[in-house]
Tab-separated table of C-alpha atoms and ligand atoms in Angstrom:
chain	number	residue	atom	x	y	z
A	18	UNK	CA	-13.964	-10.663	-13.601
A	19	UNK	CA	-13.861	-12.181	-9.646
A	20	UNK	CA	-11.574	-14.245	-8.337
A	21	UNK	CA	-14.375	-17.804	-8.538
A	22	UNK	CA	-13.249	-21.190	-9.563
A	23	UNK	CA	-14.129	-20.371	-13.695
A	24	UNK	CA	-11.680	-16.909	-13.298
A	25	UNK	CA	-9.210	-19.442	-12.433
A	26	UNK	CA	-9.712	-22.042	-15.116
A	27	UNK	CA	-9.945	-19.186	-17.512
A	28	UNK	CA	-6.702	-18.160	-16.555
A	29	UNK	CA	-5.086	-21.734	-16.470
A	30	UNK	CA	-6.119	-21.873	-20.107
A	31	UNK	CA	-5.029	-18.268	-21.343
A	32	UNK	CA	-1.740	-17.623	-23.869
A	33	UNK	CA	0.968	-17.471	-21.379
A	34	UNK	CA	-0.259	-19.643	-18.918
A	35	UNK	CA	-1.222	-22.255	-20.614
A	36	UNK	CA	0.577	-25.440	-20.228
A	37	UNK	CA	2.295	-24.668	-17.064
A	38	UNK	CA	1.484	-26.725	-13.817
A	39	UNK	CA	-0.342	-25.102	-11.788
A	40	UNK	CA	-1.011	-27.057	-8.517
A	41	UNK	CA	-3.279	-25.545	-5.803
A	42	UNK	CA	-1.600	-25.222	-2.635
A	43	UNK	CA	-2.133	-27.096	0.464
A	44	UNK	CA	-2.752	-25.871	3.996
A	45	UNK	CA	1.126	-26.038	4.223
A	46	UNK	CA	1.243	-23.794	1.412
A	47	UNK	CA	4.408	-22.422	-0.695
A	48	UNK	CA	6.721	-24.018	1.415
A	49	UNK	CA	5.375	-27.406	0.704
A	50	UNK	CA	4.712	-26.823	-2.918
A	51	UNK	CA	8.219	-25.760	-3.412
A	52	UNK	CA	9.781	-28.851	-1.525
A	53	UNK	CA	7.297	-30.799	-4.070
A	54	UNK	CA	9.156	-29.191	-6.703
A	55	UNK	CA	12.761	-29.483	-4.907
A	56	UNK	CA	12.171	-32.837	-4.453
A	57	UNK	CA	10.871	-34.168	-7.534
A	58	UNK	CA	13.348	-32.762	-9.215
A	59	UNK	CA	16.416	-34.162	-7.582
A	60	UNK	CA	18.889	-33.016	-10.199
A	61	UNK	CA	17.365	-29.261	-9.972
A	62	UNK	CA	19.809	-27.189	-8.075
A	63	UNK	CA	18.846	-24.348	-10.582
A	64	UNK	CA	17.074	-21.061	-9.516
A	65	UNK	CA	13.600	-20.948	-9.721
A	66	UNK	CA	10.379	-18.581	-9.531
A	67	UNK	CA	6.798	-19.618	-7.709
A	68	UNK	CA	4.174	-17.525	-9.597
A	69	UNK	CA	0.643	-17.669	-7.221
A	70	UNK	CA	-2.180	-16.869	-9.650
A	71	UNK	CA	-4.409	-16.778	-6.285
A	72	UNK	CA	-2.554	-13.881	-4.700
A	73	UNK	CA	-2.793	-12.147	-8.388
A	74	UNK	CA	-6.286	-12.885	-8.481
A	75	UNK	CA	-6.835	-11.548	-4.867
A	76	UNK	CA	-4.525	-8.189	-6.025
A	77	UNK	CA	-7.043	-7.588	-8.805
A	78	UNK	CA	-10.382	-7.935	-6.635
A	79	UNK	CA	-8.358	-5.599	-4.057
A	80	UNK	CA	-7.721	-2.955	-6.230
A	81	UNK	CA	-11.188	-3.128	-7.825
A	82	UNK	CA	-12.528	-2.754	-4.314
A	83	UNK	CA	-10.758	0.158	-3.438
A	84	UNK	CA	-10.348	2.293	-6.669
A	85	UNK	CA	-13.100	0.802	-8.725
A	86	UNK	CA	-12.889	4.329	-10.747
A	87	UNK	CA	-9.222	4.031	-12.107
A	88	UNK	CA	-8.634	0.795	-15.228
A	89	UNK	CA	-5.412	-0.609	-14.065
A	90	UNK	CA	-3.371	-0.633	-16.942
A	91	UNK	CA	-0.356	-3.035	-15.620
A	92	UNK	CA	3.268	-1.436	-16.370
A	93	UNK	CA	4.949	-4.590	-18.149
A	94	UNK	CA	8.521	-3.241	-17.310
A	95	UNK	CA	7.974	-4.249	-13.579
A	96	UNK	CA	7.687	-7.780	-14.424
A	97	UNK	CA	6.959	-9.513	-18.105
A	98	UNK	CA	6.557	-12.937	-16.690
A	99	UNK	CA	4.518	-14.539	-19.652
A	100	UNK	CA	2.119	-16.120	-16.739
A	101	UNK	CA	1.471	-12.823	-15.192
A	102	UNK	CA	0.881	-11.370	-17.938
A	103	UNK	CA	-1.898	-13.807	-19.414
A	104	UNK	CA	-3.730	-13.559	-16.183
A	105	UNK	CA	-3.870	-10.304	-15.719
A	106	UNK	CA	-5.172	-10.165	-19.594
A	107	UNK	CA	-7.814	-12.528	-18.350
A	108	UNK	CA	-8.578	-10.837	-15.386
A	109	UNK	CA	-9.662	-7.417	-17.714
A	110	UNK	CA	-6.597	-5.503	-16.869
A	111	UNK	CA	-5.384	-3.155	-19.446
A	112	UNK	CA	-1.044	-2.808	-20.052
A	113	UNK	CA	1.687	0.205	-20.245
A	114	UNK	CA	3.924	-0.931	-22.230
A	115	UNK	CA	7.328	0.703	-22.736
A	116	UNK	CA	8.584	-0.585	-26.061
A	117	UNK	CA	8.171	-2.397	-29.182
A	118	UNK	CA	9.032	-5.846	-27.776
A	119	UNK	CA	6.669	-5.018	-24.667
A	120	UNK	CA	3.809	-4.344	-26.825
A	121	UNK	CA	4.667	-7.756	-28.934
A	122	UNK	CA	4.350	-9.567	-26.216
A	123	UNK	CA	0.989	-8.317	-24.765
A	124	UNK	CA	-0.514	-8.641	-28.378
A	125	UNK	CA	0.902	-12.020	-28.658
A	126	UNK	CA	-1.290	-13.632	-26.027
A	127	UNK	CA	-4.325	-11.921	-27.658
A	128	UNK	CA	-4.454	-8.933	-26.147
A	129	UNK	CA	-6.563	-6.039	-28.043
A	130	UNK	CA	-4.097	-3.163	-28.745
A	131	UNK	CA	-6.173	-0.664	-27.693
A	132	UNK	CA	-6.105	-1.839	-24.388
A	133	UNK	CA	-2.511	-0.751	-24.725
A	134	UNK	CA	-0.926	2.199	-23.883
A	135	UNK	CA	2.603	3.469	-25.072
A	136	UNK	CA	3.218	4.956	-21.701
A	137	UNK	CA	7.052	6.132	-22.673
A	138	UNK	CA	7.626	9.984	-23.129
A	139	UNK	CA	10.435	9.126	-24.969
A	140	UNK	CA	10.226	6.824	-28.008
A	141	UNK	CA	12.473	5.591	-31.167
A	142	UNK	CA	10.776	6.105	-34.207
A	143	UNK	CA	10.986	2.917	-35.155
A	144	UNK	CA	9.097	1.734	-32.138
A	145	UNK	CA	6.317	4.847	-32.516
A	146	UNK	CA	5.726	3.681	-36.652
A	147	UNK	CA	5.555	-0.114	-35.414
A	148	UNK	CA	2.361	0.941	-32.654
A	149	UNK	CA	1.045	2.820	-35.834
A	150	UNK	CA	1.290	-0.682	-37.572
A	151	UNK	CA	-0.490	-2.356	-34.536
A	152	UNK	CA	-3.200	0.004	-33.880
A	153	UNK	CA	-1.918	1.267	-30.748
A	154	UNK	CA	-3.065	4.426	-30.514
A	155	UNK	CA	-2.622	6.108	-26.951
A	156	UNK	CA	1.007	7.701	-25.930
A	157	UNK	CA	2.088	9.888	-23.773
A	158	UNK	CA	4.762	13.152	-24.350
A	159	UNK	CA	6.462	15.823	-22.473
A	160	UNK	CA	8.868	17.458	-24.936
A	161	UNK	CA	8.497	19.125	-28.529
A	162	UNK	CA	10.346	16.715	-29.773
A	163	UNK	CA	8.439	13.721	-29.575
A	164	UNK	CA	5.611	15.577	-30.839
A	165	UNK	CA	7.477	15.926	-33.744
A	166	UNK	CA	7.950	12.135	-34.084
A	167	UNK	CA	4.437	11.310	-33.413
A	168	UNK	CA	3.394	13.959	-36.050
A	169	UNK	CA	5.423	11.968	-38.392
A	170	UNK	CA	5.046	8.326	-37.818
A	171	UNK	CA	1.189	8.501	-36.100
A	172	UNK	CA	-0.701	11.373	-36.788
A	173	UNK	CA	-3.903	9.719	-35.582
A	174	UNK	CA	-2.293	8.697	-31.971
A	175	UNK	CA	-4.375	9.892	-29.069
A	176	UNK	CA	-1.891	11.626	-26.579
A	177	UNK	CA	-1.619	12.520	-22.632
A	178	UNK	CA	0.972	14.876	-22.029
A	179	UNK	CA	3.026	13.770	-18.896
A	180	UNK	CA	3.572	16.862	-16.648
A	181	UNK	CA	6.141	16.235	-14.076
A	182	UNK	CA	4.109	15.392	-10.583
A	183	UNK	CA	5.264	17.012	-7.335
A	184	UNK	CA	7.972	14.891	-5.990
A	185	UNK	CA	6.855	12.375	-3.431
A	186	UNK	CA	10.489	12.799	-1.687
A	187	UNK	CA	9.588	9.457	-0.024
A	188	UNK	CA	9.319	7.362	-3.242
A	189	UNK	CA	11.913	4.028	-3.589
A	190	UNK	CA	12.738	5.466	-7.221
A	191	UNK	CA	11.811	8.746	-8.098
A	192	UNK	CA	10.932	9.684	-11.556
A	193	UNK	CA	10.502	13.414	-11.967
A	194	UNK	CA	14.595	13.883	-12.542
A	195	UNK	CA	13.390	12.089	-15.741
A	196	UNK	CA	10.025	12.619	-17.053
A	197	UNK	CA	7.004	15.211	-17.031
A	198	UNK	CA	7.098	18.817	-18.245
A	199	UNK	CA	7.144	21.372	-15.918
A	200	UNK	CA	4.513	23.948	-15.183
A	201	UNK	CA	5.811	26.819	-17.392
A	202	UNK	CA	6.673	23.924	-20.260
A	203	UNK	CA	3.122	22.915	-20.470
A	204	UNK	CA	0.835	25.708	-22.322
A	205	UNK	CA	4.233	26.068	-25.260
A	206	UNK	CA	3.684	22.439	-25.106
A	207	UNK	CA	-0.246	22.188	-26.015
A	208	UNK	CA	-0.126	25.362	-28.145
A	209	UNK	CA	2.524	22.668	-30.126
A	210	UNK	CA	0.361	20.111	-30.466
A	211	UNK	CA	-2.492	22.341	-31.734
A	212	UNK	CA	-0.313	23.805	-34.207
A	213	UNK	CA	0.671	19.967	-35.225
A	214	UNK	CA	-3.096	19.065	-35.377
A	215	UNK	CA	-2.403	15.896	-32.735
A	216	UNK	CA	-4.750	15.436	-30.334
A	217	UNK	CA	-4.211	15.670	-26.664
A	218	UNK	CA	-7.154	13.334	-24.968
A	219	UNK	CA	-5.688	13.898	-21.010
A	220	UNK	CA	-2.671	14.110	-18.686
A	221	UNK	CA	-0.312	11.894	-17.188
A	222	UNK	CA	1.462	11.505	-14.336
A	223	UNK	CA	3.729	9.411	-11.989
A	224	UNK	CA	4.792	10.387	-8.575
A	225	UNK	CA	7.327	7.971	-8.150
A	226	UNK	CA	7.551	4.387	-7.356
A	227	UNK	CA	7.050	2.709	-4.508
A	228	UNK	CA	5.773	5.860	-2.989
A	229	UNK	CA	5.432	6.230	0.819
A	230	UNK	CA	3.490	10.234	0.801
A	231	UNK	CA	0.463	9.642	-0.718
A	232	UNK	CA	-0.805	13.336	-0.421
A	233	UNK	CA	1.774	13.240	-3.591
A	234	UNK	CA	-0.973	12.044	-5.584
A	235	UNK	CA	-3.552	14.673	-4.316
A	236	UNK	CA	-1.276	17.330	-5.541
A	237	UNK	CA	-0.213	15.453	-8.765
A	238	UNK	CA	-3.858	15.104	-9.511
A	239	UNK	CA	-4.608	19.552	-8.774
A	240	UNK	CA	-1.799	19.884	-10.871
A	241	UNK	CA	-4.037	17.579	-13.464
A	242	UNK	CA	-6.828	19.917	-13.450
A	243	UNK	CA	-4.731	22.869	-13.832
A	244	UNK	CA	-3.718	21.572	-17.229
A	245	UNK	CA	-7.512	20.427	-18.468
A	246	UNK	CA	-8.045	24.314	-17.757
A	247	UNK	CA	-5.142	25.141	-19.871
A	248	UNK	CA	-6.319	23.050	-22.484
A	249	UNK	CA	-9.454	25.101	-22.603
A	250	UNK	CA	-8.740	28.148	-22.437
A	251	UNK	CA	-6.775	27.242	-25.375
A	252	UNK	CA	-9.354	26.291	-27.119
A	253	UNK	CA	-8.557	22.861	-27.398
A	254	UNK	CA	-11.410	19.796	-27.527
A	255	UNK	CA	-12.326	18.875	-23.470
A	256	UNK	CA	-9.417	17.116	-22.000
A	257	UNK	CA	-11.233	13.306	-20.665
A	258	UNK	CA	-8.336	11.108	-19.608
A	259	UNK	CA	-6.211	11.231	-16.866
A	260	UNK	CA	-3.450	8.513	-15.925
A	261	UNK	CA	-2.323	8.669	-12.263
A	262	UNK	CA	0.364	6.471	-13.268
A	263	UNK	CA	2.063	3.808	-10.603
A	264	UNK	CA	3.420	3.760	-7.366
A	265	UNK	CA	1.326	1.464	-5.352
A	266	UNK	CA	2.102	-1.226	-3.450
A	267	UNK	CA	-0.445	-3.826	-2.300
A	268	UNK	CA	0.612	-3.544	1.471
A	269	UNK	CA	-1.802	-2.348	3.904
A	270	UNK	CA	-0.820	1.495	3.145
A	271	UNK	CA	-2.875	0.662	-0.344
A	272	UNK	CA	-5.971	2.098	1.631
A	273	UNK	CA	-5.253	4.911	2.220
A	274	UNK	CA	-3.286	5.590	-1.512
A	275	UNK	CA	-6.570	4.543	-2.727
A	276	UNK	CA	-8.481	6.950	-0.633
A	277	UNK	CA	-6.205	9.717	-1.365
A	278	UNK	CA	-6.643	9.294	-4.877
A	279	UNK	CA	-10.475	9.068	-4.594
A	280	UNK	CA	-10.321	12.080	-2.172
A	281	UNK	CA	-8.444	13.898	-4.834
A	282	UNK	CA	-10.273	12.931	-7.801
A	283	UNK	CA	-13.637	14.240	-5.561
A	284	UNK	CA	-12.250	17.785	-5.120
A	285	UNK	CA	-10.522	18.812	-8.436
A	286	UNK	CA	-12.843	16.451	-10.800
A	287	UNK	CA	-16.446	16.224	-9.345
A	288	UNK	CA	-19.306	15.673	-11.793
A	289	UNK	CA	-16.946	14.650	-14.569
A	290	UNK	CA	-18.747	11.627	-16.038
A	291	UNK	CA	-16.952	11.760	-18.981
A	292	UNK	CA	-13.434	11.758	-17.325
A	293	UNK	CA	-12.069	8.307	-17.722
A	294	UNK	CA	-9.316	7.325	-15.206
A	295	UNK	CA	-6.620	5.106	-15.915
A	296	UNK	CA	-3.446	3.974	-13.858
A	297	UNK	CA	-0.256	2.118	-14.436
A	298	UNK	CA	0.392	-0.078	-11.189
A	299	UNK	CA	3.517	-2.389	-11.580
A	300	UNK	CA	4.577	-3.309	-8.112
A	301	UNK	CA	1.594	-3.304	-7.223
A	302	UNK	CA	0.242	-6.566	-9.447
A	303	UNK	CA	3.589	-8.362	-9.109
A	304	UNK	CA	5.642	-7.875	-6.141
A	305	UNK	CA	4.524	-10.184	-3.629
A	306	UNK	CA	3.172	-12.726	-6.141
A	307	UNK	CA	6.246	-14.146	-6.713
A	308	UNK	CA	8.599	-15.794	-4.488
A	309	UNK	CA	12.484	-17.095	-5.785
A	310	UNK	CA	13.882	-20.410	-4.123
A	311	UNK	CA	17.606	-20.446	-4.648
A	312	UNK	CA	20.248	-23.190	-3.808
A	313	UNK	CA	23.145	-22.971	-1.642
A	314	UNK	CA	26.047	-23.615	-3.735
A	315	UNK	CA	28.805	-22.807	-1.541
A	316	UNK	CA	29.809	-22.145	2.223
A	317	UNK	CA	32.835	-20.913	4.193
A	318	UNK	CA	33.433	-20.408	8.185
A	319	UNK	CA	35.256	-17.951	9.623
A	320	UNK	CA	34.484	-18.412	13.449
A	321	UNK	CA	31.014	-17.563	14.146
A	322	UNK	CA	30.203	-15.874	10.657
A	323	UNK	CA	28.533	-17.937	8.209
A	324	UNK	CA	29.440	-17.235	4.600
A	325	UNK	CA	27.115	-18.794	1.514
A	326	UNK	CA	27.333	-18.661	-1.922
A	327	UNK	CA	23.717	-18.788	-3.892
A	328	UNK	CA	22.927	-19.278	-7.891
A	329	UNK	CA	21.089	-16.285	-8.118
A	330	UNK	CA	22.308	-12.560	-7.022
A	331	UNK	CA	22.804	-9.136	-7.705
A	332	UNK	CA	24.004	-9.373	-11.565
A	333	UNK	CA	20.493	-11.833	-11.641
A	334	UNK	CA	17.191	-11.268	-9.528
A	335	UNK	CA	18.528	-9.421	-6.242
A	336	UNK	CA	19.811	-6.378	-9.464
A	337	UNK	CA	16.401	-5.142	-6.981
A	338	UNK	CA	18.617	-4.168	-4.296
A	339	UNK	CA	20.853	-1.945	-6.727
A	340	UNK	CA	17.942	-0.571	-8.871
A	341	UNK	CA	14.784	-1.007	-6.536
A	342	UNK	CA	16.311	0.189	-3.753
A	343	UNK	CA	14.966	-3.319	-2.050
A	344	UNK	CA	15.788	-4.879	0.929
A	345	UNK	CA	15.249	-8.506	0.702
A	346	UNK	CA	14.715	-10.734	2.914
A	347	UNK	CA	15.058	-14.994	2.743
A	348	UNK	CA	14.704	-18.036	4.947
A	349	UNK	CA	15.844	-21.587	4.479
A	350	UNK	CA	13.358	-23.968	2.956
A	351	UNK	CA	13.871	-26.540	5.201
A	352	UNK	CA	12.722	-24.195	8.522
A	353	UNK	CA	9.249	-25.315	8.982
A	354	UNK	CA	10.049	-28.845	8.559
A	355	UNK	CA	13.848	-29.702	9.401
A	356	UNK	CA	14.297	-30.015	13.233
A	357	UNK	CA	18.434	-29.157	11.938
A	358	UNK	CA	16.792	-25.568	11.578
A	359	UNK	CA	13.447	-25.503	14.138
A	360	UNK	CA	14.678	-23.583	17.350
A	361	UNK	CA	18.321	-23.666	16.119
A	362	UNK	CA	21.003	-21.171	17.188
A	363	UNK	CA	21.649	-19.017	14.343
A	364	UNK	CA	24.345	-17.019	13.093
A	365	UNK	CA	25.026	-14.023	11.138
A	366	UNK	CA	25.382	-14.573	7.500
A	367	UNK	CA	26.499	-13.189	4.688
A	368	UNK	CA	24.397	-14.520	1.753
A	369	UNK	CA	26.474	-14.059	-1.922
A	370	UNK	CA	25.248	-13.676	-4.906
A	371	UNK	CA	27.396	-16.507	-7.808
A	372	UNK	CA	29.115	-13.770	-9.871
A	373	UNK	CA	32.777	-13.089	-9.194
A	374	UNK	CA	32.173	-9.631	-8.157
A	375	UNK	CA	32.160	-8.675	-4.704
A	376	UNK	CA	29.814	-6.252	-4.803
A	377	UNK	CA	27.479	-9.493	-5.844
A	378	UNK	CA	26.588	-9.701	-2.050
A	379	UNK	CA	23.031	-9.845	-1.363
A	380	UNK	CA	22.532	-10.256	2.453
A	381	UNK	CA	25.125	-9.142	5.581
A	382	UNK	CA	24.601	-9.938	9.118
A	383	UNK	CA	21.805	-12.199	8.580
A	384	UNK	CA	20.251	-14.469	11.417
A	385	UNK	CA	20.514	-17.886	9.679
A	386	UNK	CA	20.321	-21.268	11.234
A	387	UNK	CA	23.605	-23.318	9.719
A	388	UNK	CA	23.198	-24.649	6.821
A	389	UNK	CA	25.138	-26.412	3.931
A	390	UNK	CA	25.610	-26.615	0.591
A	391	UNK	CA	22.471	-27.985	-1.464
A	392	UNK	CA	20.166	-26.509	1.066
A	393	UNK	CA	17.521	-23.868	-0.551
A	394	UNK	CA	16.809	-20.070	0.847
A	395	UNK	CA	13.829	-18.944	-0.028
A	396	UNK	CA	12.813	-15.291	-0.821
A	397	UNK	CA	9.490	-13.604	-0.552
A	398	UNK	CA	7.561	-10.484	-2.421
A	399	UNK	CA	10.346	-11.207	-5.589
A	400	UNK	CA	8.214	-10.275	-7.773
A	401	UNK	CA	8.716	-6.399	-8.927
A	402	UNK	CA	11.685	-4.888	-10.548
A	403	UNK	CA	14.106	-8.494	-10.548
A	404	UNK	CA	13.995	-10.429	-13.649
A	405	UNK	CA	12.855	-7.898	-15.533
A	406	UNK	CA	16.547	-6.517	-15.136
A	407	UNK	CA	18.921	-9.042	-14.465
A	408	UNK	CA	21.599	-9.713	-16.998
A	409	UNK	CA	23.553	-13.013	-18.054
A	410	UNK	CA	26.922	-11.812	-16.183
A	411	UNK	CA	29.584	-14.492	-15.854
A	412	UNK	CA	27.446	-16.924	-17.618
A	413	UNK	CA	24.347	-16.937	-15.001
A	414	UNK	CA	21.401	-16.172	-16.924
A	415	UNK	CA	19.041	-14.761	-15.623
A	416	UNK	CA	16.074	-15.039	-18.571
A	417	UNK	CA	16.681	-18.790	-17.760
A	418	UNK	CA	14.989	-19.044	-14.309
A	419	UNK	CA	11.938	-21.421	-14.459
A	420	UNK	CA	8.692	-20.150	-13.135
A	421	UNK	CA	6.312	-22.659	-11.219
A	422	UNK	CA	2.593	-21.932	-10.920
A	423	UNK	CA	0.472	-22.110	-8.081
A	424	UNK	CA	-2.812	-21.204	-6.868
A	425	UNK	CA	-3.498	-20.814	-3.107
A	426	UNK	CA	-7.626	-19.934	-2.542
A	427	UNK	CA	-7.334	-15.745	-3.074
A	428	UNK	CA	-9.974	-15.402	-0.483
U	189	PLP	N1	4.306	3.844	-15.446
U	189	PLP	C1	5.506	4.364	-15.774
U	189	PLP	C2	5.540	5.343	-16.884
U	189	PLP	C3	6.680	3.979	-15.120
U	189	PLP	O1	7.851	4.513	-15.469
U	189	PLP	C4	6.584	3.008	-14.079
U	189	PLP	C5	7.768	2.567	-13.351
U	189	PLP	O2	8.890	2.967	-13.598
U	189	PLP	C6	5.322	2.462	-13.788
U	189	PLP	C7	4.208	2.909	-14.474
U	189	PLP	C8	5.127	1.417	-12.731
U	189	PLP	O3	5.318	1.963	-11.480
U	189	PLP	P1	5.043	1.133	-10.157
U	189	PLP	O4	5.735	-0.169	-10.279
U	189	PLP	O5	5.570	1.992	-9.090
U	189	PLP	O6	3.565	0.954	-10.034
């Protein structure tokens, strides 16, 4: 589906998004929708999220554009925002789900399961019997193990066995220590399956995410083809899927990912018009869609650094910089409009998060203009990896933080 006026109203309407405001954005943009929002709600000093179904809309035609071979399948453990999930279901996009409760809540908005894939090596039984239930019926697997589980609780599940990709030693969170079987793990791991009458449709890998050496994917992808061989010679029915998993990001760099992969997918699977090609971009769909506005709820001075408390931090939204590995970045709300901030000396900050913990510091030796308590910071490209893991520490809950909608023209 493109990103024209009916994509839009068809996502407006969808399960998840329906009911929330969505108000297009001026030429001032996010800043002024969010003062709209500040200021309308006088009493709000809480947290909140600005979900922009135009920039999601605009991800979707990008990625179509460049890797029009691979179905995105969007990793719901980056972000399970309710919104961005229901437009990326009306937008065609498949979903890798993780668990039980992330496959609920794809199905729940209406979502056919076999646009669903279990993409966990690892599963609890309970969680492998309830995709059986559901009709989900694509996993992945790298140990004997699980393939004892699946042969128990879902005979009938298609699988991909993950095979650990060469490491990208660039990535933001590296997942081979993890997941994937190794080369020599691989043929004792087929021979397995055979013997356990499952079916293995394809392979899957990830090379990391947020990867920065995309040539990772060109040897993920030989390593791919190496296992389709071993599948034949095996005897085993023709290998025709292969997942290239996540680690995009929707910067600039995406180009040349994308042409990596295609590259790639040229030299080890020409003439293949049976292969189908799948990925499992997270960051990719949700990182810069979202953007957090937080209130200033406290301030000290200590000579020329500027300390500020916020109501959202490490234990909540910024858990990124812990987890993600992300450096975030933030500037007031009232900069474009306020002449207290336009062309104003600044200072370096420290920005805290509201837990009691020290370590709850999210920003040090940050150029801010001064600013007081009640004033709003503003951070962009929130979207990946934040409230998807933030807990409820010290009362400051996380799950709790409103999301707005908004729709700025994606092109
Ligand atoms: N697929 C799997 C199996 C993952 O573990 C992850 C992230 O951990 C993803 C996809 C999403 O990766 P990314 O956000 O880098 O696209």
């Amino acid at each position: 589906m493109g990103s024209s006026p009916r994509t839009l109203q068809a996502i407006v309407g969808a399960p998840g998004v329906r009911g929330k405001k969505v108000a297009a954005l001026s030429k001032d943009g996010l800043t002024a929708f969010i003062q709209s929002i500040v200021s309308t709600k006088q009493e709000m000093k809480e947290p909140f999220y600005v979900l922009d179904l135009g920039v999601v809309m605009a991800l979707f035609d990008k990625w179509a554009r460049n890797l029009p071979m691979a179905q995105p399948f969007y990793a719901v453990k980056c972000n399970p925002n309710p919104a961005l999930l229901g437009a990326l279901a009306t937008l065609g996009s498949g979903f890798d789900c993780a668990s039980k409760a992330e496959i609920e809540s794809v199905l729940s908005l209406g979502v056919s399961p076999g646009r669903i894939i279990f993409a966990n090596p690892c599963k609890a039984e309970s969680h492998i019997k309830y995709a059986a239930t559901v009709g989900v019926n694509l996993t992945t697997f790298d140990s004997k193990e699980e393939l004892e589980k699946i042969k128990k609780w879902h005979p009938k599940c298609a699988l991909l066995i993950r095979v650990k990709a060469p490491d990208d030693g660039g990535a933001r969170c590296p997942l081979g220590p993890k997941y994937g079987a190794l080369p020599e793990e691989v043929t004792p791991l087929l021979q397995a399956a055979q013997t356990a009458r499952l079916t293995v449709t394809g392979v899957s890998f990830h090379i990391g995410s947020g990867a920065m050496q995309f040539r990772a994917y060109r040897e993920a992808i030989a390593a791919a083809k190496t296992v389709f061989e071993t599948a034949a010679r095996l005897g085993m029915p023709k290998m025709h899927v292969l997942n290239i998993g996540g680690g995009f990001t929707a910067g600039p760099q995406f180009a040349e990912a994308a042409s990596t992969v295609k590259a790639a997918l040229q030299a080890y699977f020409p003439n293949e018009p049976s292969l189908t090609v799948i990925a499992e971009p997270g960051r990719f769909f949700a990182e810069s869609a979202f953007t957090l506005a937080t209130n200033i709820i406290g301030k000290r001075v200590r000579g020329d650094l500027r300390e500020y408390w916020i109501n959202d931090g490490i234990y909540g939204s910024m858990n990124c910089i812990l987890y993600d590995h992300a450096v975030v970045t933030c500037m007031p709300l009232a900069r474009a409009s306020s002449p207290r901030c336009k062309g104003a000396r600044t200072y370096d900050s420290t920005v805290f998060g509201p837990t009691c913990d020290a370590l709850d510091t999210v920003l040090k030796g940050y150029p801010l203009p001064e600013l007081q308590v009640n004033d709003w910071l503003v951070f962009p490209n929130m979207g990946a990896y934040t409230a998807a893991a933030g807990s409820n520490f010290n009362g400051f809950n996380t799950s709790a933080i409103l999301t707005y909608l908004a729709y700025s023209n994606p092109n």
